[in-house]
Structures are given as C-alpha cells and as structure tokens.
Short mmCIF file of C-alpha atoms and ligand atoms in Angstrom, two decimals:
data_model
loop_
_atom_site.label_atom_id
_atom_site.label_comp_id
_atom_site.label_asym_id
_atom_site.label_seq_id
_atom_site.Cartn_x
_atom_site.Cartn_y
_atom_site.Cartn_z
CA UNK A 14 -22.24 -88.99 2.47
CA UNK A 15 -19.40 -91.74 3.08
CA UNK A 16 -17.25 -93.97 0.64
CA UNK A 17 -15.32 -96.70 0.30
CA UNK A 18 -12.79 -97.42 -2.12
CA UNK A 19 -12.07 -101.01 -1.44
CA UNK A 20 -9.16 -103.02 -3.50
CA UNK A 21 -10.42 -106.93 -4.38
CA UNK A 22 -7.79 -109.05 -5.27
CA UNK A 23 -8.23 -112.21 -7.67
CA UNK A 24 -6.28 -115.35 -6.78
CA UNK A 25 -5.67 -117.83 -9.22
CA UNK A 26 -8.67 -119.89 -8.02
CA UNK A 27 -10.58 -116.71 -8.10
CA UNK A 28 -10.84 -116.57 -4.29
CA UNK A 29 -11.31 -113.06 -3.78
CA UNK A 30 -9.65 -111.30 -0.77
CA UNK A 31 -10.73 -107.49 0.08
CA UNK A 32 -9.12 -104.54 1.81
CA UNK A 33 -10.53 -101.11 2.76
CA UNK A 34 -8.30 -98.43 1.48
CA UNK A 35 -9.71 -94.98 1.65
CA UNK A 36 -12.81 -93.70 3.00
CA UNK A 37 -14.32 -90.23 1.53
CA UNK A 38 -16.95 -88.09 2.96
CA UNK A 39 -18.36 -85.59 0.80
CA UNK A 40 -21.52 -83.51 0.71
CA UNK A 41 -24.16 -85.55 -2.07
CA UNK A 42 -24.78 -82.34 -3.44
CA UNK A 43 -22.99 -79.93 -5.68
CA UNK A 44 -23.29 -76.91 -4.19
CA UNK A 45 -19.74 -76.42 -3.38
CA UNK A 46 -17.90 -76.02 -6.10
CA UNK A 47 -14.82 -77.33 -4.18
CA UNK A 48 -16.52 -80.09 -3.37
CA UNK A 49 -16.52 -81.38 -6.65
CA UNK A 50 -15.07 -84.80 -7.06
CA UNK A 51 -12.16 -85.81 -5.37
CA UNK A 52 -8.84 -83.07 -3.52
CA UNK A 53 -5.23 -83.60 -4.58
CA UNK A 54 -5.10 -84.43 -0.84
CA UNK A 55 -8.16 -87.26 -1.46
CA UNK A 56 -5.91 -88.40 -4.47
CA UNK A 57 -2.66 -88.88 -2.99
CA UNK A 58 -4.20 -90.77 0.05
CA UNK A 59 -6.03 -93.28 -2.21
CA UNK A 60 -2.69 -93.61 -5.03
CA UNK A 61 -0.69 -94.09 -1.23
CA UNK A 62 -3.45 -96.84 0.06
CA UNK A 63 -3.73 -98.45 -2.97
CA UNK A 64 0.32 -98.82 -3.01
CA UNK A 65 0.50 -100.05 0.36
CA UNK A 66 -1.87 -103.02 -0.13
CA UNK A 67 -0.44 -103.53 -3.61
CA UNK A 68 2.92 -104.02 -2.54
CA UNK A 69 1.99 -106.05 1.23
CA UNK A 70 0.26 -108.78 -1.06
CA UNK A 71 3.40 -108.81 -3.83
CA UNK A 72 5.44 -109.10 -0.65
CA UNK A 73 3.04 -111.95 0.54
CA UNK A 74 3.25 -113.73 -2.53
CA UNK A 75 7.39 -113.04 -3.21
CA UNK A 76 7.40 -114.73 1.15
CA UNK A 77 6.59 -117.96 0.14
CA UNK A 78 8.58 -118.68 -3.51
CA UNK A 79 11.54 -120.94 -2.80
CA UNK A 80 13.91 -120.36 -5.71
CA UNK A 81 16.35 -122.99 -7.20
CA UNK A 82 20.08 -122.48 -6.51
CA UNK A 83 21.69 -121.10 -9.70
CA UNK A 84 24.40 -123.55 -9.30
CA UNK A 85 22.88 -127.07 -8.08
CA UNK A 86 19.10 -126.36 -9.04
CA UNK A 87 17.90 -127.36 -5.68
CA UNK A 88 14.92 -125.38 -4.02
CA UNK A 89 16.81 -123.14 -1.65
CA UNK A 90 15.70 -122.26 2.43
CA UNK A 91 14.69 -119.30 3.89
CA UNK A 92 18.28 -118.37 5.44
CA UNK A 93 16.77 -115.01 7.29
CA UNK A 94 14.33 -111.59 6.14
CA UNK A 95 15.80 -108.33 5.95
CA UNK A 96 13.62 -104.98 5.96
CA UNK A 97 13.70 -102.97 3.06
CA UNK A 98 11.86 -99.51 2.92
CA UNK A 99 11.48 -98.26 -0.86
CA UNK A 100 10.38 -94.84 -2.21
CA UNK A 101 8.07 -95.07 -4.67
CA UNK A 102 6.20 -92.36 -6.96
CA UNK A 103 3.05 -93.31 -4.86
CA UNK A 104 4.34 -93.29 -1.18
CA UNK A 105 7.22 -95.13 0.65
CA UNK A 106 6.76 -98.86 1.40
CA UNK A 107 8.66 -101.40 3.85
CA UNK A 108 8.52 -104.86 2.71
CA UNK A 109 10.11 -107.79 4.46
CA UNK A 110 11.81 -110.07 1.88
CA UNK A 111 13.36 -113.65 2.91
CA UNK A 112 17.06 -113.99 2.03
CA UNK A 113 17.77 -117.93 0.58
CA UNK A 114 20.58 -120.19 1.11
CA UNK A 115 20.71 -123.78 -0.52
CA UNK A 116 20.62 -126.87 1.53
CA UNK A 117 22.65 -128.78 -0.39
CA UNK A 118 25.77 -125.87 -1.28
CA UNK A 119 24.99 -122.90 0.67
CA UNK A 120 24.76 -120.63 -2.31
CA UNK A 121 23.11 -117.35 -0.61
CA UNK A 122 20.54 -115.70 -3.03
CA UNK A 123 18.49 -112.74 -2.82
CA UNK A 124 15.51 -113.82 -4.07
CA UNK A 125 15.08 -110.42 -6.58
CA UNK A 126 16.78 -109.05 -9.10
CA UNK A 127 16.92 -105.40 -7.27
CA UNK A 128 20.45 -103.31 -7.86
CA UNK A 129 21.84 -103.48 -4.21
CA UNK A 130 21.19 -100.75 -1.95
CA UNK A 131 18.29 -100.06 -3.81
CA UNK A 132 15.77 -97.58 -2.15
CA UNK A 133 13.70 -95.98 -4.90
CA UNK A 134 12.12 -97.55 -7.93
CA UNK A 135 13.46 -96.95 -11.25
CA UNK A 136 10.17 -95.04 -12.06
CA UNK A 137 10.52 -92.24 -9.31
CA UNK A 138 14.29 -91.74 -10.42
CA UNK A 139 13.30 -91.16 -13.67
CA UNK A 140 10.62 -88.56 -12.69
CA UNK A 141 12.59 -86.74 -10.55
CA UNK A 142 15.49 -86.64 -13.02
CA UNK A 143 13.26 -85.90 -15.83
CA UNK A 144 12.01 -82.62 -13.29
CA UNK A 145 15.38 -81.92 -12.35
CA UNK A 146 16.52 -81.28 -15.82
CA UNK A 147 13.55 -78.75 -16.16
CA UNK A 148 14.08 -77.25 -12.57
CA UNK A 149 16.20 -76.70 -9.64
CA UNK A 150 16.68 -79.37 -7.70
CA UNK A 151 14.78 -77.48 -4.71
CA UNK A 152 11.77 -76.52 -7.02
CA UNK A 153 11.74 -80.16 -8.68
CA UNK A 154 11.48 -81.72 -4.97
CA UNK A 155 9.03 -79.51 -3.94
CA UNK A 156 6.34 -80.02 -7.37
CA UNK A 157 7.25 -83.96 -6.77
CA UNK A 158 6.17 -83.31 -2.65
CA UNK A 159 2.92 -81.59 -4.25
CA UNK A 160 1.68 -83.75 -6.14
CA UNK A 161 2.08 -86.98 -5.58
CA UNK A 162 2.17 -89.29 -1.87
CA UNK A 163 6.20 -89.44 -2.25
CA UNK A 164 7.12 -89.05 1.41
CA UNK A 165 10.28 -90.17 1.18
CA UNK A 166 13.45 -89.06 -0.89
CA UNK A 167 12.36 -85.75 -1.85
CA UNK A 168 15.02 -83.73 -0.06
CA UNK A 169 16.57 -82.07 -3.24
CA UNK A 170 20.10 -83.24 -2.24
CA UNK A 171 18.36 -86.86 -3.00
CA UNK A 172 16.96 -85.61 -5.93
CA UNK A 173 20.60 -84.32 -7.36
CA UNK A 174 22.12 -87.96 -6.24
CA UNK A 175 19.68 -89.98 -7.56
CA UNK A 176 19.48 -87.52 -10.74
CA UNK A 177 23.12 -88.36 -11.20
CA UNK A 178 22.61 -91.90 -11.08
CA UNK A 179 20.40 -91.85 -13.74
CA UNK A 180 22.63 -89.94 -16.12
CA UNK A 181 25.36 -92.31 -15.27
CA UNK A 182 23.47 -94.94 -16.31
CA UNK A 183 22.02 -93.43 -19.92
CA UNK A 184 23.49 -95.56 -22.63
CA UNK A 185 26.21 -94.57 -25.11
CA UNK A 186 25.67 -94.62 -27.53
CA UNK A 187 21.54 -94.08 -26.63
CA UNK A 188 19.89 -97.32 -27.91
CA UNK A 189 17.96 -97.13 -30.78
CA UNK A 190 16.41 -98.64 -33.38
CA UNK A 191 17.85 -98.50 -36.91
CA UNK A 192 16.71 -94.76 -38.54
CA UNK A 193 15.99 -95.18 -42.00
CA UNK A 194 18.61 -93.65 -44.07
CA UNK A 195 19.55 -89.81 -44.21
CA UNK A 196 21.06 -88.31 -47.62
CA UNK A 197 22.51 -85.52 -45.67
CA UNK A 198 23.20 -84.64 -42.25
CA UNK A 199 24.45 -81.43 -40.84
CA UNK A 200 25.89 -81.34 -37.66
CA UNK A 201 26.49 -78.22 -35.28
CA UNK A 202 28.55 -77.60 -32.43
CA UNK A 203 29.55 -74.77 -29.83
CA UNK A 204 30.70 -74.11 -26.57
CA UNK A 205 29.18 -71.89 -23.95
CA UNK A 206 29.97 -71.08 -20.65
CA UNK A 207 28.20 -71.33 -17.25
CA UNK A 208 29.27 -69.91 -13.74
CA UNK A 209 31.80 -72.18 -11.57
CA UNK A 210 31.85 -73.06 -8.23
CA UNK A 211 34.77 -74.77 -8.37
CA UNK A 212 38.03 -73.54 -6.95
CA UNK A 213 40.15 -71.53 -9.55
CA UNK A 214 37.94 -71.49 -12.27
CA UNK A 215 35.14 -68.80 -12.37
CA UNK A 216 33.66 -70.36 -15.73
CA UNK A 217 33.20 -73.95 -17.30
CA UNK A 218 32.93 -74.61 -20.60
CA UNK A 219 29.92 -76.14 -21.72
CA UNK A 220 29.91 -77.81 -25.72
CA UNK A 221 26.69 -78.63 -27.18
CA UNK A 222 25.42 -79.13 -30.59
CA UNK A 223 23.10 -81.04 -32.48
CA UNK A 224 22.68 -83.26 -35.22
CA UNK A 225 19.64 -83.32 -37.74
CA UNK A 226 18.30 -84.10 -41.17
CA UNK A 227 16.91 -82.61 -44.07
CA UNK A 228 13.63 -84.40 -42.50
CA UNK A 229 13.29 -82.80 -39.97
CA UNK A 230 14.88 -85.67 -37.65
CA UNK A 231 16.92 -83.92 -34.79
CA UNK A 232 19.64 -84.96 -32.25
CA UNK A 233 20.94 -83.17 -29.08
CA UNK A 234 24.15 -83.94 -27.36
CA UNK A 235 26.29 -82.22 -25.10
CA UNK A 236 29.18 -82.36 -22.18
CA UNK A 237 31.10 -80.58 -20.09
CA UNK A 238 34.71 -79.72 -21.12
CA UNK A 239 37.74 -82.21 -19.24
CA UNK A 240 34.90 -84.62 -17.96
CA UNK A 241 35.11 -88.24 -18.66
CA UNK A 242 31.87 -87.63 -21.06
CA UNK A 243 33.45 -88.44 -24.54
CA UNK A 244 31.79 -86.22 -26.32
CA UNK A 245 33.01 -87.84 -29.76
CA UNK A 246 31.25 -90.93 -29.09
CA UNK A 247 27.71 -89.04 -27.95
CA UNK A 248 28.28 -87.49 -31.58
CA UNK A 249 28.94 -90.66 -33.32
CA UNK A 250 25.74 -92.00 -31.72
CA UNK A 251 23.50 -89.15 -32.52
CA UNK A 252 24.22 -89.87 -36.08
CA UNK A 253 23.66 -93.04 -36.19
CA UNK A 254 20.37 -92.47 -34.48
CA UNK A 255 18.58 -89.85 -37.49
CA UNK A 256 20.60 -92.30 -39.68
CA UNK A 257 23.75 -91.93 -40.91
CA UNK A 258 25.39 -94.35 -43.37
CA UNK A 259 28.37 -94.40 -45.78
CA UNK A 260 26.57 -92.62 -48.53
CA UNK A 261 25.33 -89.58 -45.80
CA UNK A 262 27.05 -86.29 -47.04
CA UNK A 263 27.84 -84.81 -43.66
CA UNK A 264 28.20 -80.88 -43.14
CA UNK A 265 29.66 -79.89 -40.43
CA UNK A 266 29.60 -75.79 -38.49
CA UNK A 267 31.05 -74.61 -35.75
CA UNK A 268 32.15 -71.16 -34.75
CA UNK A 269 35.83 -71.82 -35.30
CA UNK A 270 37.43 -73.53 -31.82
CA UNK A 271 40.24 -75.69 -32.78
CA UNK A 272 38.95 -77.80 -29.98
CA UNK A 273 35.20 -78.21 -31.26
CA UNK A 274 37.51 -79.21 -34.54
CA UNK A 275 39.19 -82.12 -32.92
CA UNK A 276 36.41 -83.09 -31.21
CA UNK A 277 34.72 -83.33 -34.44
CA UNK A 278 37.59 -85.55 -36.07
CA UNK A 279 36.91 -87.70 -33.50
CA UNK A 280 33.61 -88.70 -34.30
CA UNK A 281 35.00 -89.29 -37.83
CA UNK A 282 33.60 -86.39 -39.31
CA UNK A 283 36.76 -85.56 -41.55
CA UNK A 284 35.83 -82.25 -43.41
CA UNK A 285 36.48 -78.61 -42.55
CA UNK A 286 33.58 -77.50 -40.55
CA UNK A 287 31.93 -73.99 -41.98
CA UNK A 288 31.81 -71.33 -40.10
CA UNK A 289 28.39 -70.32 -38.53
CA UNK A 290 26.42 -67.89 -40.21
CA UNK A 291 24.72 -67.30 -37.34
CA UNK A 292 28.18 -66.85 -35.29
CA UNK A 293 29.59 -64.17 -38.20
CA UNK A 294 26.29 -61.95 -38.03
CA UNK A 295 25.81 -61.40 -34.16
CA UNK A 296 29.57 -60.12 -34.74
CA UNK A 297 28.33 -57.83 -37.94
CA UNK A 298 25.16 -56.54 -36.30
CA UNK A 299 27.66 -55.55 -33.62
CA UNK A 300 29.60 -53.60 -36.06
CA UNK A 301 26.61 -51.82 -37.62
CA UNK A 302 25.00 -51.33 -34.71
CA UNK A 303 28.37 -49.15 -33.63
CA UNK A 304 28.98 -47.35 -36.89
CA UNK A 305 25.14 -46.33 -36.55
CA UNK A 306 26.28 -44.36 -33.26
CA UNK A 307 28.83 -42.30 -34.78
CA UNK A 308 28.24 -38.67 -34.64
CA UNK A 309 27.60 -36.92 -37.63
CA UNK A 310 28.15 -33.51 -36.73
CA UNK A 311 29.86 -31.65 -39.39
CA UNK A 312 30.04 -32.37 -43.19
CA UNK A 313 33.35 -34.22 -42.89
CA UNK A 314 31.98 -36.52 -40.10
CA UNK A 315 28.89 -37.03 -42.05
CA UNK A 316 30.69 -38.56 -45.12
CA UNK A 317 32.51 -40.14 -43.30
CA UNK A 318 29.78 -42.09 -41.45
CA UNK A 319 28.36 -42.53 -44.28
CA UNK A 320 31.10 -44.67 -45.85
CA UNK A 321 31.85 -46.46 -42.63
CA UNK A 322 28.30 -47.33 -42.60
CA UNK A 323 28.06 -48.19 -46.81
CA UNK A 324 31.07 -50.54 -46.05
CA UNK A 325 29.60 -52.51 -42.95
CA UNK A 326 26.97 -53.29 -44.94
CA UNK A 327 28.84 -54.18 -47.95
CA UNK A 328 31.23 -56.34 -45.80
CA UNK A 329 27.85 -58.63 -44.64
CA UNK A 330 26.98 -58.71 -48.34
CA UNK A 331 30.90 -60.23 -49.12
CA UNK A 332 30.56 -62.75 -46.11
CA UNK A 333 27.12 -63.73 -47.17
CA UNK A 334 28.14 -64.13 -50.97
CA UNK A 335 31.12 -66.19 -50.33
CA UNK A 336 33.33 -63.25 -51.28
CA UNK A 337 35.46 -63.51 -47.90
CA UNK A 338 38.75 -62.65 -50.11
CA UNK A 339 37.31 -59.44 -50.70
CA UNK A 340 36.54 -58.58 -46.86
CA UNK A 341 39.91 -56.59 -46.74
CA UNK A 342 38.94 -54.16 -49.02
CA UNK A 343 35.80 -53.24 -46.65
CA UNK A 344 38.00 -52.90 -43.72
CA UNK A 345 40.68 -51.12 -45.50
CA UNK A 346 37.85 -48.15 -46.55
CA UNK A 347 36.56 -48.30 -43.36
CA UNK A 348 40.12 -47.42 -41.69
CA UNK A 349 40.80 -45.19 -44.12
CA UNK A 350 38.01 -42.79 -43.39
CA UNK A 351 38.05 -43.15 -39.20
CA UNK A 352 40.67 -40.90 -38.23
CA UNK A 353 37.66 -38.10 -38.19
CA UNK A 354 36.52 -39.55 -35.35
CA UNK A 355 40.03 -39.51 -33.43
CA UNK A 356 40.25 -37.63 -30.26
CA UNK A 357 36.67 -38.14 -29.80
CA UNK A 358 36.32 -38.09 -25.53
CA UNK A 359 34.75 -41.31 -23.81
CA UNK A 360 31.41 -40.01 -22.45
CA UNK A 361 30.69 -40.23 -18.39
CA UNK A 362 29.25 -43.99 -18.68
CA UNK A 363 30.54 -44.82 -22.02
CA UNK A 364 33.59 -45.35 -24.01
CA UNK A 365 33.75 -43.56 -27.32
CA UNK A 366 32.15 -44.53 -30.45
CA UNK A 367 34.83 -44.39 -32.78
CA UNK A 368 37.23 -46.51 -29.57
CA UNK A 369 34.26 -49.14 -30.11
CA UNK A 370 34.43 -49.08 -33.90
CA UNK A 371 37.53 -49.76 -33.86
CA UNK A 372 37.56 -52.83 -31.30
CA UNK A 373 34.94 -54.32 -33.08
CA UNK A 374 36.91 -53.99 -36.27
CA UNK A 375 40.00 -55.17 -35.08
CA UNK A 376 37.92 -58.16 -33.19
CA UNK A 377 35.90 -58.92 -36.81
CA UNK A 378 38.98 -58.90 -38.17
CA UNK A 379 41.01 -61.32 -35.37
CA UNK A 380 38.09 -63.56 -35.80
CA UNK A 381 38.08 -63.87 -39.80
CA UNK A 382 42.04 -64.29 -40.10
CA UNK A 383 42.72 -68.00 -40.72
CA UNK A 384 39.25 -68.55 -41.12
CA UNK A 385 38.49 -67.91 -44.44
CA UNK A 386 38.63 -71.42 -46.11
CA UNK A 387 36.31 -72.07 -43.82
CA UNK A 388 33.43 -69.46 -45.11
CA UNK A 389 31.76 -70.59 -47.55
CA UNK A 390 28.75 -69.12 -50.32
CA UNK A 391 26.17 -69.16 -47.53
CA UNK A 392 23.89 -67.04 -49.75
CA UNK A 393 24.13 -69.87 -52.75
CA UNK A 394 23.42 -72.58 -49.45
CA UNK A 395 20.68 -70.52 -48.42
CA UNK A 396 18.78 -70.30 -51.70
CA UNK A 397 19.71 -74.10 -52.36
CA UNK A 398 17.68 -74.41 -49.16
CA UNK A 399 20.58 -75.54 -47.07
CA UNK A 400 21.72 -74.87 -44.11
CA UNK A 401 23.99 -71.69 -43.52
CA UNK A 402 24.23 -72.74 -39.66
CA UNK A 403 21.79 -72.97 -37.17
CA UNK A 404 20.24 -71.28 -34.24
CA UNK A 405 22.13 -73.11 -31.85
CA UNK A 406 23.05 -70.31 -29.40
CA UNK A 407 20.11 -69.52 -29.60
CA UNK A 408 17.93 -72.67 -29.51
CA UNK A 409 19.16 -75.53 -28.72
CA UNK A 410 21.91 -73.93 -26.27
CA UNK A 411 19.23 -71.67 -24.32
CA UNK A 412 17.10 -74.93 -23.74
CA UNK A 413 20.07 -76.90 -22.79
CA UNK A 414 22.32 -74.75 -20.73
CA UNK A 415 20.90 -71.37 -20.10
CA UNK A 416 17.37 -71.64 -19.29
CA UNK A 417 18.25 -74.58 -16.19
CA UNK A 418 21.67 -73.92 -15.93
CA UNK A 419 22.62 -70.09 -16.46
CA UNK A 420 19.21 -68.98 -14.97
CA UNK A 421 20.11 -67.32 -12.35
CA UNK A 422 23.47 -65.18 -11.20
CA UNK A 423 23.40 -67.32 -8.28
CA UNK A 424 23.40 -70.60 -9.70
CA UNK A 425 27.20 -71.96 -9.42
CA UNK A 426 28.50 -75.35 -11.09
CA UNK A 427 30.35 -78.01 -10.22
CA UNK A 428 32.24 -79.57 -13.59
CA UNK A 429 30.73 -83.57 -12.84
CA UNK A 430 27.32 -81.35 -11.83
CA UNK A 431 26.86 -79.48 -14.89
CA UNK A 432 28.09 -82.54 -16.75
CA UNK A 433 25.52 -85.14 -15.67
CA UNK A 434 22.80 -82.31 -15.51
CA UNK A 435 23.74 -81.82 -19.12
CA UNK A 436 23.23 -85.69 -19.93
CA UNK A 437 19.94 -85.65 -18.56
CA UNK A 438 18.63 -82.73 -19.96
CA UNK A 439 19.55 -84.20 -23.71
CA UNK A 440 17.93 -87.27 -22.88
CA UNK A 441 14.82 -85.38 -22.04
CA UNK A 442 15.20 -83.18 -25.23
CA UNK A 443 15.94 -86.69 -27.39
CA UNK A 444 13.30 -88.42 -25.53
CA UNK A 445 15.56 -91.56 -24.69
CA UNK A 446 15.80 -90.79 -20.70
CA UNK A 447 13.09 -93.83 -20.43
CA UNK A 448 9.58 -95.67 -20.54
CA UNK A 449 6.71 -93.32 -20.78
CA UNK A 450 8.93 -90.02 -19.57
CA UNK A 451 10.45 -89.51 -22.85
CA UNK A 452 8.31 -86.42 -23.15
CA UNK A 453 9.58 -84.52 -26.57
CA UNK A 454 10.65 -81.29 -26.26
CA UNK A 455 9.59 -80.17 -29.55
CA UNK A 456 11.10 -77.63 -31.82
CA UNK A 457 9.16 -74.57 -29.95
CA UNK A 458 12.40 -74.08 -28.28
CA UNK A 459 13.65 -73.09 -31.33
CA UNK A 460 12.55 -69.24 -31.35
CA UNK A 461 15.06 -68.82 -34.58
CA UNK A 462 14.07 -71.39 -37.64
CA UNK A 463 17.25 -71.11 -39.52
CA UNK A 464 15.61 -68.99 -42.51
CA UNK A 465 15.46 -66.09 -40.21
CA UNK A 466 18.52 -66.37 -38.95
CA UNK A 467 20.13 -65.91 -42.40
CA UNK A 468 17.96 -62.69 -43.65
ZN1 ZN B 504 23.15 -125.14 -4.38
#
C-alpha cells in the first residue's frame, strides 16, 4: 500500500496550491512489527520535504516584496540575487534572495534582517550547543546526524564553532524577569581544575559556584580563570535573578582562596565568606581514615591509637561546634602521642602510616591557620536549618565541569574552550540558553542534599 503526504498551501484568497512531498509504501497489515507506523528514516525524509517546500514558497513570497529605502522611503529595485544555502534542524536549504538598491539614492539593502554570513538558523545552534554542553562535540554531531535530516554542519569542528558563538552571545547579566524577593541568599564558590592543552600549563583553573534561596530558587555560574569572562558580574546577575535586594542577608562560603575572596568583593558581596563545611570534612575523613590504619600491635601502640583516634574525632566535634580556638589542643595530643609510630618502614607500594598521619596533620593544620575567623558554629547553622556549605564539589561542580569536561584522561582544554563550554553548560543548567531548549537540569544532580553532607 502507497501514500502521499502532500503539503496544501492557503493564499490569502484561499487559492490553494499543492505539492507532493513524500511517498510511503508500507504493508496494510500489521504483521511486522517493524512495520509499524512510520522509520526514523520515513521521518527525517518527510520533516526534510516538508522544509524544502516550506522554505521555496517563503522564498517565493520574500522574491517579490520591494522594501522602502530606510533613508528616502521610496520602494527600492531588485539590484541582483545572491544564493544562500542554510542549515537548518530539518535539512539544508538554498534559497535565492534579491539584493535592493533605491532608485532615487542608491541605498543597498538586504531585504532580511539575517546576521551576515549567516548559514544556520538560530534554532539548530541552539540544539547543537545545548548537546554539546551534555556531550563531546563528536558524540553531539553524531546524535544530531541520527536523528534529524541535518545534512549539513554537523562536522563536530562546526558544532564547537557554532557552540562558541552561542556562548558569546548569552547575555550578562542573563535576562530575566524581576524574582520576587529573597530574605536570604547564600552563595558558594570554588575552583577546580581540568586537564590543559595549552602550552606550559598542564591544568586550568576552573571557578564555579552557585547562588540559591531558602526557596529552593537556584543559580549556576561559572568561568575559566584569566579569561575575559568577568566572573563578578555573572555573580551579580545570578543574584539578582532568585532575587536579591537591599534587605537580602547574603552568606557567602568558599573553601578559603584569596582569589575566590576578591572575586567575591567584586560582586559586592562585602562579608567574610565561611569556610565550607563540606571542604573541612573531606580533609577530616582523610585524617580518620589514616589514624584508623595505624597498627596496633603492642599495648603502647594500642593506646596510643587509641588517643590519636579519640582526638580526630574530637577535633571534627570542635570544627563542627564552632570551637576552632580549641583545635590546637587536639593536634597538640595527637603529636604528643605519635612518636610510637616513628621508625615505622614505608611498605613495598605504600608510604607509612604514621608518615601519612603526619602529612595530613601538618596539611589540616596549614589549611586552618589564618582561617579561623572564618569558621563559624556550623552545628548551631545546621540545627537553625541553615546552610553549613553546600555540595558543590560534589554537585554542582561534577555536573558542570567533571562529568563533560574531566570525563575522560584524554580530554585536553583550551582556556577560551573550557571557558565558553562552561557558559553554555550554565545556561543549560539555568535554563536561559533559549526558546523551548531551556530544558532544567533539576536538582538530581545533586547526589549530596546539604543535610547529609553535614552528619
Ligand atoms: Zn533611498
């Protein structure tokens, strides 16, 4: 059995005007399960047939409009036509369009308002950029070539350009419309690093955080370190956009970088950020995950242990309770007690576990020196059911830089790269990159809801 899809166009008159597009032969029966209904191959021939006729008539219709020059209002002439071949989601189409001059001045116009150079609509920039930011460039090109008639610009070194072009043209601050007030906003930044393939530099930094509020309204923004990006204004904008006002109490964390600080002063957010919770207890799991691996052998070493291991855990309940002054006296214990496990050999693959204790102490310790006005009563925050920090490296920072851009060993950055990469894939995640693609990436990404990242 045969079919026609045929495409009837109205005029204004309603003269009608028909064109065969497609013509499907299938078996009338339904024996054949893959027989059923139309192929993806059926499908992208009809979207591509249906383009192709769309777009000859619009270019029909655009042939004979005579414009008025923008500066004497006269009805210009046809000066010449140019050929213009376009990629669209649904197949690539070449359109003749007239070029105008005016009789009367010789004003040249174009007769559209396309960008010049223009060879892809808007529409299959956006798609590709909104893949691109949730693949490779190679993989995005190739789902694009699969399913849908786009037979042109899918080479994924089009895909990166064009991908690019979108994130250089993403507002900043992203448009949009007035959020209603927040009472309180807390704001978190980090940095993170991804492979370089840059000459010189093996690593570039990446800094990422997020804003949100107590209602659940939530913010991403991002760039790459020494890039144009200004980072301060992306922040400013993301809190305007969940709603920040004069009266918005703003709390800031970061894991201590001098640089996230400034960046942070910047975007007028004045008060010394806390340190992250989250940031101070990867460090102490660290430490009790090494004083758990100290021998025991012997009554001495047992003790020992024993304290070194009392103390770890009494130094996370100091931090937590705000009682950061009192860390010292933890550490001091701890030292006091680890010369039994001096002279302790590394083993064939490993270094000692006393060597380690110690590193980690002395790094613990590096890390909380000039830091402690910025620790604050996290368990008092936590039971006031406020933030302590949040799961950024974990969260936000895995959706935004690791899973695309830290995947693989293989995959090597360039700074402006990663940078525009980064734009886009916050756009997806804030669900501003544009009309209809703004897919949410909801908080699923979020494997660590900030209540378990404080117990
Ligand atoms: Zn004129």
């Amino acid at each position: 059995m045969a079919w026609i899809v045929r495409l009837v166009s109205l005029g204004a008159e309603g003269e009608e005007h028909s064109t065969d597009v497609l013509q499907i032969a299938k078996p009338r029966d339904l024996t054949d399960l893959a027989s059923v209904g139309l192929t993806l191959a059926e499908g992208k021939r009809l979207l591509a047939g249906v383009q192709q006729e769309l777009v000859a008539a619009q270019a029909r219709a655009h042939a004979v409009r005579r414009p008025e020059c923008r500066s004497c209002g006269v009805a210009c002439r046809v000066k010449d036509y140019r050929q213009h071949a376009i990629a669209t989601l649904f197949g690539r189409v070449t359109v003749r369009l007239p070029r105008f001059r005016c009789a009367d001045c010789g004003t040249i116009a174009a007769g559209t308002g396309w960008p010049p150079h223009a060879r892809s609509t808007p529409e299959l920039d956006r798609l590709g950029a909104q893949l691109s930011a949730l693949l490779t460039y190679r993989t995005a090109a190739a789902v694009l070539a699969q399913m849908f008639p786009v037979d042109a610009g899918t080479a994924h070194e089009t895909l990166r350009r064009h991908t690019f072009e979108v994130a250089e043209e993403l507002p900043v601050p992203a448009t949009v419309e007035p959020a209603t007030p927040a009472e309180m906003i807390t704001v978190t930044f980090d940095s993170t690093f991804i492979r370089s393939c840059e000459q010189g530099e093996r690593h570039l930094e990446v800094r990422i955080g997020n804003v949100e509020t107590t209602t659940g309204r939530r913010r991403v923004f991002g760039a790459m370190a020494k890039t144009g990006t200004d980072l301060a204004a992306l922040i400013r904008g993301s809190l305007d956009a969940v709603g920040r006002t004069e009266g918005t109490a703003l709390s800031a964390f970061t894991d201590g970088c001098p640089g996230l600080r400034r960046v942070l002063l910047d975007a007028g957010i004045a008060e010394l950020p806390i340190l992250d919770w989250f940031h101070l207890a990867m460090r102490l799991q660290h430490l009790t995950r090494v004083a758990g691996a100290l021998p025991s052998d012997g009554p001495e070493r047992a003790a020992a242990k024993a304290v070194i291991v009392r103390e770890v855990e009494r130094l996370r309940w100091r931090l937590w309770n705000g009682k950061a002054r009192d860390a010292g006296i933890s550490l001091d214990r701890i030292r006091a007690v680890v010369h039994h496990f001096r002279g302790e050999p590394d083993g064939r693959r490993s270094v000692a576990p006393s060597r380690k204790l110690w590193t980690a102490l002395r790094a613990l310790n590096g890390y909380l020196v000039g830091q402690s006005d910025r620790l604050v009563d996290y368990g008092e925050r936590h039971r006031m059911g406020l933030r302590v920090g949040t799961a950024l490296t974990e969260g936000t920072a895995n959706f935004l830089v690791n899973r695309r851009m830290n995947k693989s060993q293989q995959m090597r950055w360039t700074r402006r790269g990663a940078d525009r990469l980064l734009q886009v894939r916050c756009a997806v995640y804030n669900g501003t990159l544009g009309i209809g693609l703004g897919q949410r990436f909801q908080a699923a990404n979020d494997p660590h809801p900030p209540a378990t990242i404080a117990a």
